CSV table of C-alpha atoms in Angstrom, one decimal:
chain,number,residue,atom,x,y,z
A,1417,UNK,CA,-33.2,65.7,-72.1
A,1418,UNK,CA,-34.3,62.6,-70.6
A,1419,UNK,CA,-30.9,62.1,-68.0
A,1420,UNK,CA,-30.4,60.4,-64.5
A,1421,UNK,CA,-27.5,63.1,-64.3
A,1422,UNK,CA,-27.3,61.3,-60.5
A,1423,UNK,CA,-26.3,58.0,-62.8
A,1424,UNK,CA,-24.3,60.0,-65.3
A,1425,UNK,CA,-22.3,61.9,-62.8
A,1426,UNK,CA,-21.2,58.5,-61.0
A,1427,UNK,CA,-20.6,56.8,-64.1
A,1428,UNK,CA,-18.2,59.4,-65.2
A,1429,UNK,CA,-16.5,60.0,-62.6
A,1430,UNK,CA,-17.1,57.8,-58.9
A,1431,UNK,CA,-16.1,59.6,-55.7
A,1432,UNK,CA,-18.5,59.7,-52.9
A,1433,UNK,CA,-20.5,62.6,-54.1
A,1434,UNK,CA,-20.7,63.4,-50.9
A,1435,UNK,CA,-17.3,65.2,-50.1
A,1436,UNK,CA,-18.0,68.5,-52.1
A,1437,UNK,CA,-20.8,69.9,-54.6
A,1438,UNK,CA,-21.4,68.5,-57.8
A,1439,UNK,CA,-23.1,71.1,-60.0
A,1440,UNK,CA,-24.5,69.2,-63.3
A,1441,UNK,CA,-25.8,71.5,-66.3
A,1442,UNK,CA,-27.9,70.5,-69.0
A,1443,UNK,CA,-28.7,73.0,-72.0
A,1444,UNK,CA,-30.6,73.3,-75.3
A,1445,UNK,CA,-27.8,75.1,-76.9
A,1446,UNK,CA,-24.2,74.4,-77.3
A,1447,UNK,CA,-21.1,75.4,-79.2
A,1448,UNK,CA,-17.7,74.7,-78.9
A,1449,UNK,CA,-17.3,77.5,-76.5
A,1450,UNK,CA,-16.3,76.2,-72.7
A,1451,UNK,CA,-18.9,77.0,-69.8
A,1452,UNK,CA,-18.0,78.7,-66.8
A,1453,UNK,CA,-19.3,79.5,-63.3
A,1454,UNK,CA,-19.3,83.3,-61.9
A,1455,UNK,CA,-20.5,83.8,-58.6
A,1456,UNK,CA,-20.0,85.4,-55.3
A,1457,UNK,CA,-17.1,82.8,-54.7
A,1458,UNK,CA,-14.9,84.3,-57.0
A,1459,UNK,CA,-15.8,87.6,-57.6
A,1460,UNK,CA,-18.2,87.2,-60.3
A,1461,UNK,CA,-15.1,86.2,-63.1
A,1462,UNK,CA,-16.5,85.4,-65.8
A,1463,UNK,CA,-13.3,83.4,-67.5
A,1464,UNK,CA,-11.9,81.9,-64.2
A,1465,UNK,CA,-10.1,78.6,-65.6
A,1466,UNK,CA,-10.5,77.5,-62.0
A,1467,UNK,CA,-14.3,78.0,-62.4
A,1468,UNK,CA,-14.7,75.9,-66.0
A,1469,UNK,CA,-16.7,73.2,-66.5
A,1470,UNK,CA,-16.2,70.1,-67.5
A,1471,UNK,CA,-18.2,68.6,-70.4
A,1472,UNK,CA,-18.8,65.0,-70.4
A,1473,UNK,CA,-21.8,64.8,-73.0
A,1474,UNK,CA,-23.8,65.9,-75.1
A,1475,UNK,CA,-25.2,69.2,-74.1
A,1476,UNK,CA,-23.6,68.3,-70.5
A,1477,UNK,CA,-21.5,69.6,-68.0
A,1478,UNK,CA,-20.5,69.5,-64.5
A,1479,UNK,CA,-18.4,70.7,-62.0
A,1480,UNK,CA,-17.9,69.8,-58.1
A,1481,UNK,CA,-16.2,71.5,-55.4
A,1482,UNK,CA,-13.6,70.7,-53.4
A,1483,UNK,CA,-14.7,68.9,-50.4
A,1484,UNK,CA,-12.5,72.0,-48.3
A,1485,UNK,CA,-13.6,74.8,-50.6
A,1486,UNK,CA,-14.6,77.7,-48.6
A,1487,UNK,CA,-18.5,78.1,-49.2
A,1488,UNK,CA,-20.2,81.7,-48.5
A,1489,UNK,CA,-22.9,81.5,-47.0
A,1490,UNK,CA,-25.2,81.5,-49.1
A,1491,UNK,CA,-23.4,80.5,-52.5
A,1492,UNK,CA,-24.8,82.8,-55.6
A,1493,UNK,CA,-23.9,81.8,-59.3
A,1494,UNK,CA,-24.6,82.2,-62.8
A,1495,UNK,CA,-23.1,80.4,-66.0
A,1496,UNK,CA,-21.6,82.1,-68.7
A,1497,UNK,CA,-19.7,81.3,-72.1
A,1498,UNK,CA,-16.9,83.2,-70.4
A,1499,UNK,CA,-18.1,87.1,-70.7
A,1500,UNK,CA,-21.1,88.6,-69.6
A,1501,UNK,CA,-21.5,89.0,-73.5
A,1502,UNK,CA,-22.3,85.3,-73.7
A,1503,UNK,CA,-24.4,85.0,-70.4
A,1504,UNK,CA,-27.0,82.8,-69.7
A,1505,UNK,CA,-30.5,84.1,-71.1
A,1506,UNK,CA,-34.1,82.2,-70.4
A,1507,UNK,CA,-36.0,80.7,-73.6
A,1508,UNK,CA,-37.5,84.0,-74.1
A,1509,UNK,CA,-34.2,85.9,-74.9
A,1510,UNK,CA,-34.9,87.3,-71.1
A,1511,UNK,CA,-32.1,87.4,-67.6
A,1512,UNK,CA,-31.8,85.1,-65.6
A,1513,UNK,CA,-31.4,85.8,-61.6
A,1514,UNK,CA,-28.6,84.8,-59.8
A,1515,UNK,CA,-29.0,80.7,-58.6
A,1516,UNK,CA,-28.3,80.1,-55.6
A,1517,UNK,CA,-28.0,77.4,-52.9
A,1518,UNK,CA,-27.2,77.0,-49.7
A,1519,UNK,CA,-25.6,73.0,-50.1
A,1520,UNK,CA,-22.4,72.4,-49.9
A,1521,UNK,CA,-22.5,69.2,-50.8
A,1522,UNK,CA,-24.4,66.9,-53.6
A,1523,UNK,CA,-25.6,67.1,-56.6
A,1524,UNK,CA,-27.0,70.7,-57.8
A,1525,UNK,CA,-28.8,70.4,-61.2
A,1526,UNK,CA,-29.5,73.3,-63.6
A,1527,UNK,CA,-30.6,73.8,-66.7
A,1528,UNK,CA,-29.3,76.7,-69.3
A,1529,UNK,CA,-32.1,77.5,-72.2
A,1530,UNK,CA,-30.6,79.9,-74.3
A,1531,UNK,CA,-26.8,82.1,-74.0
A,1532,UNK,CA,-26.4,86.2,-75.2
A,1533,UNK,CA,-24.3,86.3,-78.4
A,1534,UNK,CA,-22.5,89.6,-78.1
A,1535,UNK,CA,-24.5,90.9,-75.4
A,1536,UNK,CA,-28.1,90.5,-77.5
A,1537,UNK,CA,-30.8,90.5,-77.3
A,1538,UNK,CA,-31.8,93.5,-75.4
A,1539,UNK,CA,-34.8,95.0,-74.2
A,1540,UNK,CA,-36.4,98.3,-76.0
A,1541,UNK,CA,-37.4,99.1,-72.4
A,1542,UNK,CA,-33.8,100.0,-71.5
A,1543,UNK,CA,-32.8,101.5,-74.4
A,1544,UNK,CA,-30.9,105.2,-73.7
A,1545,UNK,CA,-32.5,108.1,-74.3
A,1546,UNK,CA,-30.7,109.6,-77.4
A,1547,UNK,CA,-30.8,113.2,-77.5
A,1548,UNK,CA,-29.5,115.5,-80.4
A,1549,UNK,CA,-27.7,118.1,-78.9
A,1550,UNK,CA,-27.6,120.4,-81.7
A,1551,UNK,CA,-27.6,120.0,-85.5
A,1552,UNK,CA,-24.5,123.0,-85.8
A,1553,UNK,CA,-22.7,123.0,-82.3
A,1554,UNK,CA,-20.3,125.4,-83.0
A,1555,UNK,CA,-16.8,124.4,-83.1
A,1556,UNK,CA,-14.5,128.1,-82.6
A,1557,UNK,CA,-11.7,126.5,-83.2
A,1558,UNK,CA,-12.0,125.1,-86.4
A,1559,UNK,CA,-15.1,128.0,-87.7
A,1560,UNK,CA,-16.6,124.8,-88.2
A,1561,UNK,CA,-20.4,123.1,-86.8
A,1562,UNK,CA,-20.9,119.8,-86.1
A,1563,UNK,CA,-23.7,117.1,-84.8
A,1564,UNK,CA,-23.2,115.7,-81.5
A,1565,UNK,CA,-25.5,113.6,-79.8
A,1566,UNK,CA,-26.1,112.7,-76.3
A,1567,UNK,CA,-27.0,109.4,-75.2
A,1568,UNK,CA,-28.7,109.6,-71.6
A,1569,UNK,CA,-29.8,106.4,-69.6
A,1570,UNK,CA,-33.2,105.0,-69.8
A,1571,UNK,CA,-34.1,106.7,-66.5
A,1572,UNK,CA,-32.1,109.6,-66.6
A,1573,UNK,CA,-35.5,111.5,-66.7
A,1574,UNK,CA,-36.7,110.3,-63.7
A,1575,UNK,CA,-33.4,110.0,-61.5
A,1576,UNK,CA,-31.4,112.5,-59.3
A,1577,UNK,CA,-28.2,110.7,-60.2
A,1578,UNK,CA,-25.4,112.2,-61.9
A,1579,UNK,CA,-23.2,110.0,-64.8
A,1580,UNK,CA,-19.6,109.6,-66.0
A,1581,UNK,CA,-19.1,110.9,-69.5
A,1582,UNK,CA,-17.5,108.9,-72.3
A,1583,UNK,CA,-16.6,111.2,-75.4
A,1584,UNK,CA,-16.6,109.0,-78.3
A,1585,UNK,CA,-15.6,109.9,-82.4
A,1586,UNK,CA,-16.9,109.0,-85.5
A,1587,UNK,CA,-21.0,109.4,-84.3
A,1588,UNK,CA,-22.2,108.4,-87.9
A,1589,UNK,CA,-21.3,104.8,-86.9
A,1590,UNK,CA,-21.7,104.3,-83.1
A,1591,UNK,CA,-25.8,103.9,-83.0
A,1592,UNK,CA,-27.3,104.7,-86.7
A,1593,UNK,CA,-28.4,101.4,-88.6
A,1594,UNK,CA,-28.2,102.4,-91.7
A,1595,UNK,CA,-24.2,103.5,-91.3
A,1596,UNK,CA,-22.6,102.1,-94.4
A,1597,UNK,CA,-20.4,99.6,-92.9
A,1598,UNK,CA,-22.2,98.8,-89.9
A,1599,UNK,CA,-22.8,100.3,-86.4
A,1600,UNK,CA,-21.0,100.0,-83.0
A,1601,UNK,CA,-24.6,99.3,-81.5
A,1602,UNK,CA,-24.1,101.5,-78.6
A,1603,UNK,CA,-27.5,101.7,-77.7
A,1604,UNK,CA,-28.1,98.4,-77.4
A,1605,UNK,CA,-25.2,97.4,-75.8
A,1606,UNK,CA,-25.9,100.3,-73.1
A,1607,UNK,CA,-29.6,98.9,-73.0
A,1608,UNK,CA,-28.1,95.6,-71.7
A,1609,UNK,CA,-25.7,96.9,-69.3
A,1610,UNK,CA,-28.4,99.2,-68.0
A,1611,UNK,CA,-30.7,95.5,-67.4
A,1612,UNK,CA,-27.8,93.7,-65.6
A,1613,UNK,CA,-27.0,96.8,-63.7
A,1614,UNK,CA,-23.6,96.9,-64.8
A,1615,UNK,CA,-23.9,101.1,-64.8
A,1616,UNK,CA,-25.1,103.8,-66.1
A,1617,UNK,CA,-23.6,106.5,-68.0
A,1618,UNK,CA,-23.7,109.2,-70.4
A,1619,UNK,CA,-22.4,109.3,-73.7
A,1620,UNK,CA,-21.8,111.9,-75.7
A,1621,UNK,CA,-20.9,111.5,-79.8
A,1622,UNK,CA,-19.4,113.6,-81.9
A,1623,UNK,CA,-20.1,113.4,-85.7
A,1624,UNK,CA,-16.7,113.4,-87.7
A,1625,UNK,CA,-16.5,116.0,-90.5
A,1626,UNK,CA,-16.9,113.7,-93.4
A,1627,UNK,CA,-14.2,114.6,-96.0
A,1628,UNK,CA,-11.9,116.1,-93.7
A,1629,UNK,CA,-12.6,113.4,-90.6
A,1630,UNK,CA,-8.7,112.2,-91.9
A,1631,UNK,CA,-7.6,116.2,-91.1
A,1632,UNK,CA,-9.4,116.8,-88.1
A,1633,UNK,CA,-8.1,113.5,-86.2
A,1634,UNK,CA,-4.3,113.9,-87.3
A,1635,UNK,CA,-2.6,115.5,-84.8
A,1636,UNK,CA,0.5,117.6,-86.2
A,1637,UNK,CA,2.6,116.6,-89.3
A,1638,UNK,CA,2.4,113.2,-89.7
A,1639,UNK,CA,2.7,111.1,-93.1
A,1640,UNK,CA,-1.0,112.2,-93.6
A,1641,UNK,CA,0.2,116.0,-94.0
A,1642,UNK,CA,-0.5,118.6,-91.3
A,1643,UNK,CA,-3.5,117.9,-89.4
A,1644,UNK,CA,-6.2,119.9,-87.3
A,1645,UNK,CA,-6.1,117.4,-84.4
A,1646,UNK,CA,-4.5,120.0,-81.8
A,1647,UNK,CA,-7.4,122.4,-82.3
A,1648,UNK,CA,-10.2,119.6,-82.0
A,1649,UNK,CA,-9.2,118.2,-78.8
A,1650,UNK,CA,-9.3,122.0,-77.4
A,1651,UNK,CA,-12.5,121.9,-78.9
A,1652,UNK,CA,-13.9,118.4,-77.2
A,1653,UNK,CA,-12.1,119.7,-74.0
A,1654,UNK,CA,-12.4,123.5,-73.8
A,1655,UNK,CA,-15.7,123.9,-75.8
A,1656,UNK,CA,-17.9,121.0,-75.3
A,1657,UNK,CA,-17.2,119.2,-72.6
A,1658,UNK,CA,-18.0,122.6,-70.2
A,1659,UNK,CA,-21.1,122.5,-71.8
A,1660,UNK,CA,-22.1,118.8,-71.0
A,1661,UNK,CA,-21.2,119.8,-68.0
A,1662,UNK,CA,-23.3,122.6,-67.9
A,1663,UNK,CA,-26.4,121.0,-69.3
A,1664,UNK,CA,-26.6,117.7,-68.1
A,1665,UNK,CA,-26.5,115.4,-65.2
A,1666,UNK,CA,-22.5,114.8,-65.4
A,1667,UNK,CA,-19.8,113.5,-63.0
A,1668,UNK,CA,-17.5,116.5,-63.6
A,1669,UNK,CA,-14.0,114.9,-62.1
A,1670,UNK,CA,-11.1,113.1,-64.3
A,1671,UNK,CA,-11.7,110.1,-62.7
A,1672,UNK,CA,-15.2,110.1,-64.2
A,1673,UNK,CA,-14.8,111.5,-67.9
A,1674,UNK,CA,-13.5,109.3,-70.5
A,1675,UNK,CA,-13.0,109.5,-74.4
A,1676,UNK,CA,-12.5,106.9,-77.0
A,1677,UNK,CA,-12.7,106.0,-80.6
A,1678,UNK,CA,-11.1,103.6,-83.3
A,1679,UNK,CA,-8.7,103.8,-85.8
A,1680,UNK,CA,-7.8,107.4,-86.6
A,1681,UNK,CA,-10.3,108.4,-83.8
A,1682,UNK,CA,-8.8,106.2,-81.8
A,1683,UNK,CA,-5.3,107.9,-82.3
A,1684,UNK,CA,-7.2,111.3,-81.3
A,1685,UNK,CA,-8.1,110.1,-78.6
A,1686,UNK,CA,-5.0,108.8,-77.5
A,1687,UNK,CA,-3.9,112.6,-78.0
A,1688,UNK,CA,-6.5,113.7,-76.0
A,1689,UNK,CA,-5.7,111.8,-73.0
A,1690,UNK,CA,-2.0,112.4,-72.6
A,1691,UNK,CA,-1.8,115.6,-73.1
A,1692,UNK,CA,-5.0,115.9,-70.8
A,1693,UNK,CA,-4.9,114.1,-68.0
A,1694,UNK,CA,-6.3,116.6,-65.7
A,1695,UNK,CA,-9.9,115.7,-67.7
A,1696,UNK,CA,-9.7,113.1,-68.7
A,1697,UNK,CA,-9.2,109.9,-66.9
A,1698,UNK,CA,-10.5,107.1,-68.9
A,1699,UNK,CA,-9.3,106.5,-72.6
A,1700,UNK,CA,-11.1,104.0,-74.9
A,1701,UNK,CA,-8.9,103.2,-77.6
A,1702,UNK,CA,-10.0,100.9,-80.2
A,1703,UNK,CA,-7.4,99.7,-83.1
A,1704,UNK,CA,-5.5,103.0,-83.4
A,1705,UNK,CA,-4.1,104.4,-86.4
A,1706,UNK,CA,-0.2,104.6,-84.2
A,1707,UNK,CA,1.2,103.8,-88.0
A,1708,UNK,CA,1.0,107.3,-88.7
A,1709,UNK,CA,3.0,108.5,-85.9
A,1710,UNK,CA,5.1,105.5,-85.4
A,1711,UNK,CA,7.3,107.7,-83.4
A,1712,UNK,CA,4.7,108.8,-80.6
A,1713,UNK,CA,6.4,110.5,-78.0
A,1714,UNK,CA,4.8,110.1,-74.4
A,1715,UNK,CA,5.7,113.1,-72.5
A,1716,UNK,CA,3.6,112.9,-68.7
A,1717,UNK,CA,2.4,115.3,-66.9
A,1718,UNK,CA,3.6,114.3,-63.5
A,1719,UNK,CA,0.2,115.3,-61.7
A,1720,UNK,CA,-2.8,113.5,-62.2
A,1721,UNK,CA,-2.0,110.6,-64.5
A,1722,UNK,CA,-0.5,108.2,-62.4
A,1723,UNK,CA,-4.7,106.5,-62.1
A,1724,UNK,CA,-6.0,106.8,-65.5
A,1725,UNK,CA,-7.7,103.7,-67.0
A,1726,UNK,CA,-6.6,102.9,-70.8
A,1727,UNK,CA,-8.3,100.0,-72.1
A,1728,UNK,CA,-6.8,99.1,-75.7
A,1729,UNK,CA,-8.1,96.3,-78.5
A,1730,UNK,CA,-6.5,95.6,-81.3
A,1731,UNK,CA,-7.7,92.9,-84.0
A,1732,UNK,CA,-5.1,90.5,-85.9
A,1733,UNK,CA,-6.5,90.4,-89.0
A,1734,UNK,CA,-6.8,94.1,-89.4
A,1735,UNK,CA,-3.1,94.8,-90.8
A,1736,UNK,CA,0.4,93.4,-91.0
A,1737,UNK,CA,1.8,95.9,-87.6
A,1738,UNK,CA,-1.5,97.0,-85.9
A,1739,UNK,CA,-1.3,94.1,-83.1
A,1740,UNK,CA,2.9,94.7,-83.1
A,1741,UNK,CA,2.0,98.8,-82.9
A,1742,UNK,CA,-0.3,98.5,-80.1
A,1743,UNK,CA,1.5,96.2,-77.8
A,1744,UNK,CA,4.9,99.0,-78.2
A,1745,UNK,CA,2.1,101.4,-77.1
A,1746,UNK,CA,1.3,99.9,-74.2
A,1747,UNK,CA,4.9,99.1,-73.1
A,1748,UNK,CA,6.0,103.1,-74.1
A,1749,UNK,CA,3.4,104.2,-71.8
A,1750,UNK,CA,4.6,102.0,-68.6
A,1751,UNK,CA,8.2,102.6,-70.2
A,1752,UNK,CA,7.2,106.3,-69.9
A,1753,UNK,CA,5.5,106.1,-66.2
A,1754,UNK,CA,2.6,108.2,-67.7
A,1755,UNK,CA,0.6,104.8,-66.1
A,1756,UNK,CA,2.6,103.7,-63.4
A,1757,UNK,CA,0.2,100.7,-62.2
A,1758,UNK,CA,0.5,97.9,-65.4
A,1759,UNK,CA,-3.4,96.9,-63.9
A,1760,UNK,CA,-4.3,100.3,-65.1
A,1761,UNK,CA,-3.8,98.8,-69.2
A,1762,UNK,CA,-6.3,96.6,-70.3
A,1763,UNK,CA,-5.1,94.9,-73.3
A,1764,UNK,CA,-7.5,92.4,-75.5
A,1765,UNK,CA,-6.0,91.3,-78.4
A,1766,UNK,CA,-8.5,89.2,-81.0
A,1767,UNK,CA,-6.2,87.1,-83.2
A,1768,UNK,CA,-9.3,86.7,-86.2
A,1769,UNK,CA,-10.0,90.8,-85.3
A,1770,UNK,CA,-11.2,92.3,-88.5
A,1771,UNK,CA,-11.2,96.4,-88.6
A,1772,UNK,CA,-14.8,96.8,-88.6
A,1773,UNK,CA,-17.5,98.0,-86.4
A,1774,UNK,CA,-18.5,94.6,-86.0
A,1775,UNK,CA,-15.3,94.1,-83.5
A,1776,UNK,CA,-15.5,97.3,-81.9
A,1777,UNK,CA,-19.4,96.7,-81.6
A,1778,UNK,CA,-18.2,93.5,-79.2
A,1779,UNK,CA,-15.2,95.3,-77.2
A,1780,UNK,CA,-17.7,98.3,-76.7
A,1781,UNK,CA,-19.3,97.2,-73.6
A,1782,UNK,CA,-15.9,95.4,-72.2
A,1783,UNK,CA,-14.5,98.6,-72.4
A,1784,UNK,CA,-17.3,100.3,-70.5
A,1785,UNK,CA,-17.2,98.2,-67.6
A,1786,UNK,CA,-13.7,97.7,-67.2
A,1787,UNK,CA,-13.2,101.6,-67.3
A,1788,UNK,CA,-15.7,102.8,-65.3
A,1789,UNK,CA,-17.6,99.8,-63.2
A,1790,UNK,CA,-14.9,97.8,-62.0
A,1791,UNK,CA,-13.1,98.5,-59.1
A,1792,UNK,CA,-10.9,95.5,-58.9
């Protein structure tokens, strides 16, 4: 772009420039999306409406700091299209390293070439390691077998660390590309997080049982009949999880062990979680199926529940009561106590939310960091 942004910036807007920091951005792509600025001033928020910039062109945006804003030391930034989903990328498809400068007042100018769309692309480098556990893990409680997979950092084979666990349902449409309706693209959603060091974990999926995936995830007599539900979360707990354990490089403790799915394995998971929440302490629950036991009762157990982490989505455009259903299972739960801190429920409601992998696919690494990365 051929720019005096010096001329530009004065032209739009004529303070003496030099009271605070003007940061001007230029970039090759644009959208109708609003541009933010995370950095080491404001706890690397990616969607702080303090932090937005303005646009005042075409493909042009600034933003200046107060002349009293409280600069680190050395001030540290990135821009974003408010998630780290929609981060800035180089013209290669490659990160970007933090910016940085040590002014605190005058005109800073950058340049964007390219942003992520839903966290791609992603390199093959940091791709997990995806490990079939077994093709028939037996399941005693059901005289059932079932594949399970395990999905292991990039590195795991040449690191001493030890991972949180994330149980997740419905395997066939989490990584494989020729699912029927789509993936959740796990793997490359984990091979991102694993480049921006984000975190690491491990995550292990369960095939559902085909024709009888409805059975299996319906816990009790519902509207759907009588269900299996009860005896497959002693399976995930009681069978397979000791053998994760056992096996691989796992952070054993509640406060490291999560599980999660969508819609009717979302609702099994929801199960799973309340009446275990001495294991697990993290629950991923993605557009839940709560219309077939509209009348969940929430019953805590008053030790070790008062910290776990539920992060729940639900999509607008995915039927007439899902958005209505979620939001009354978010309030029974703080009604209830079983979550006594409100910042412990992460709701994310997308109004145009379809109920399809695609949206799940997005929320997927969200989730993951909010649950188990971030501290505040």
């Amino acid at each position: 772009m051929n720019l005096d942004n010096t001329t530009l910036i004065q032209e739009h807007n004529d303070p003496i420039i030099n009271t605070g920091l003007y940061i001007i951005l230029t970039t090759d792509e644009d959208d109708a999306r609003p541009v933010y600025i995370a950095g080491n001033f404001n706890d690397w928020r990616t969607q702080d409406k303090d932090f937005m910039m303005e646009k005042f062109g075409n493909r042009l945006y600034h933003f200046k700091f107060s002349h009293d804003f409280d600069y680190p030391e050395l001030l540290l930034y990135k821009f974003t299209k408010g998630d780290w989903s929609e981060v800035e990328i180089d013209s290669h498809g490659n990160r970007t390293e933090n910016r940085s400068t040590h002014n605190h007042t005058g005109i800073q100018n950058e340049h964007v070439a390219r942003w992520r769309k839903n966290w791609l692309p992603f390199k093959q480098s940091f791709l997990p390691q995806v490990q079939l556990i077994s093709d028939e893990f037996e399941i005693p409680q059901l005289n059932k077998t079932r594949k399970i997979w395990a999905l292991l950092p990039h590195d795991y084979d040449n690191s001493s660390e030890h991972y949180p666990v994330l149980y997740l349902q419905d395997a066939q449409n989490l990584f494989n590309e020729k699912a029927e309706f789509g993936n959740w693209e796990i793997d490359k959603k984990l091979a991102v997080m694993s480049e921006y060091k984000i975190g690491k974990i491990i995550v292990i999926a369960i095939e559902h049982a085909e024709e009888d995936r409805i059975k299996e995830y319906n816990v009790g007599k519902t509207v759907l009949g009588k269900g299996q539900g009860e005896k497959y979360i002693r399976f995930v707990t009681d069978t397979l999880k000791p053998y994760v354990d056992s096996n691989f490089k796992t952070k054993k403790e509640r406060e490291f062990t999560g599980i999660g799915g969508s819609s009717m394995g979302g609702l099994v998971s929801i199960f799973s979680g309340l009446r275990n929440p001495e294991v697990y302490g993290k629950l991923m629950i993605f557009s839940p199926s709560l219309w077939v036991k509209p009348d969940l009762k929430i019953k805590p157990k008053k030790t070790n529940a008062e910290d776990t982490k539920i992060y729940l989505y639900a999509g607008g455009d995915e039927s007439a009561t899902m958005i209505e259903h979620t939001k009354k299972f978010r309030d029974d739960l703080i009604e209830s106590e079983f979550i006594k801190d409100k910042s412990k429920i992460n709701l994310s409601i997308n109004r145009q939310g379809k109920h399809s992998e695609t949206y799940w696919s997005d929320e997927f690494p969200k989730a993951i960091e909010w649950l188990f990365f971030q501290t505040k």
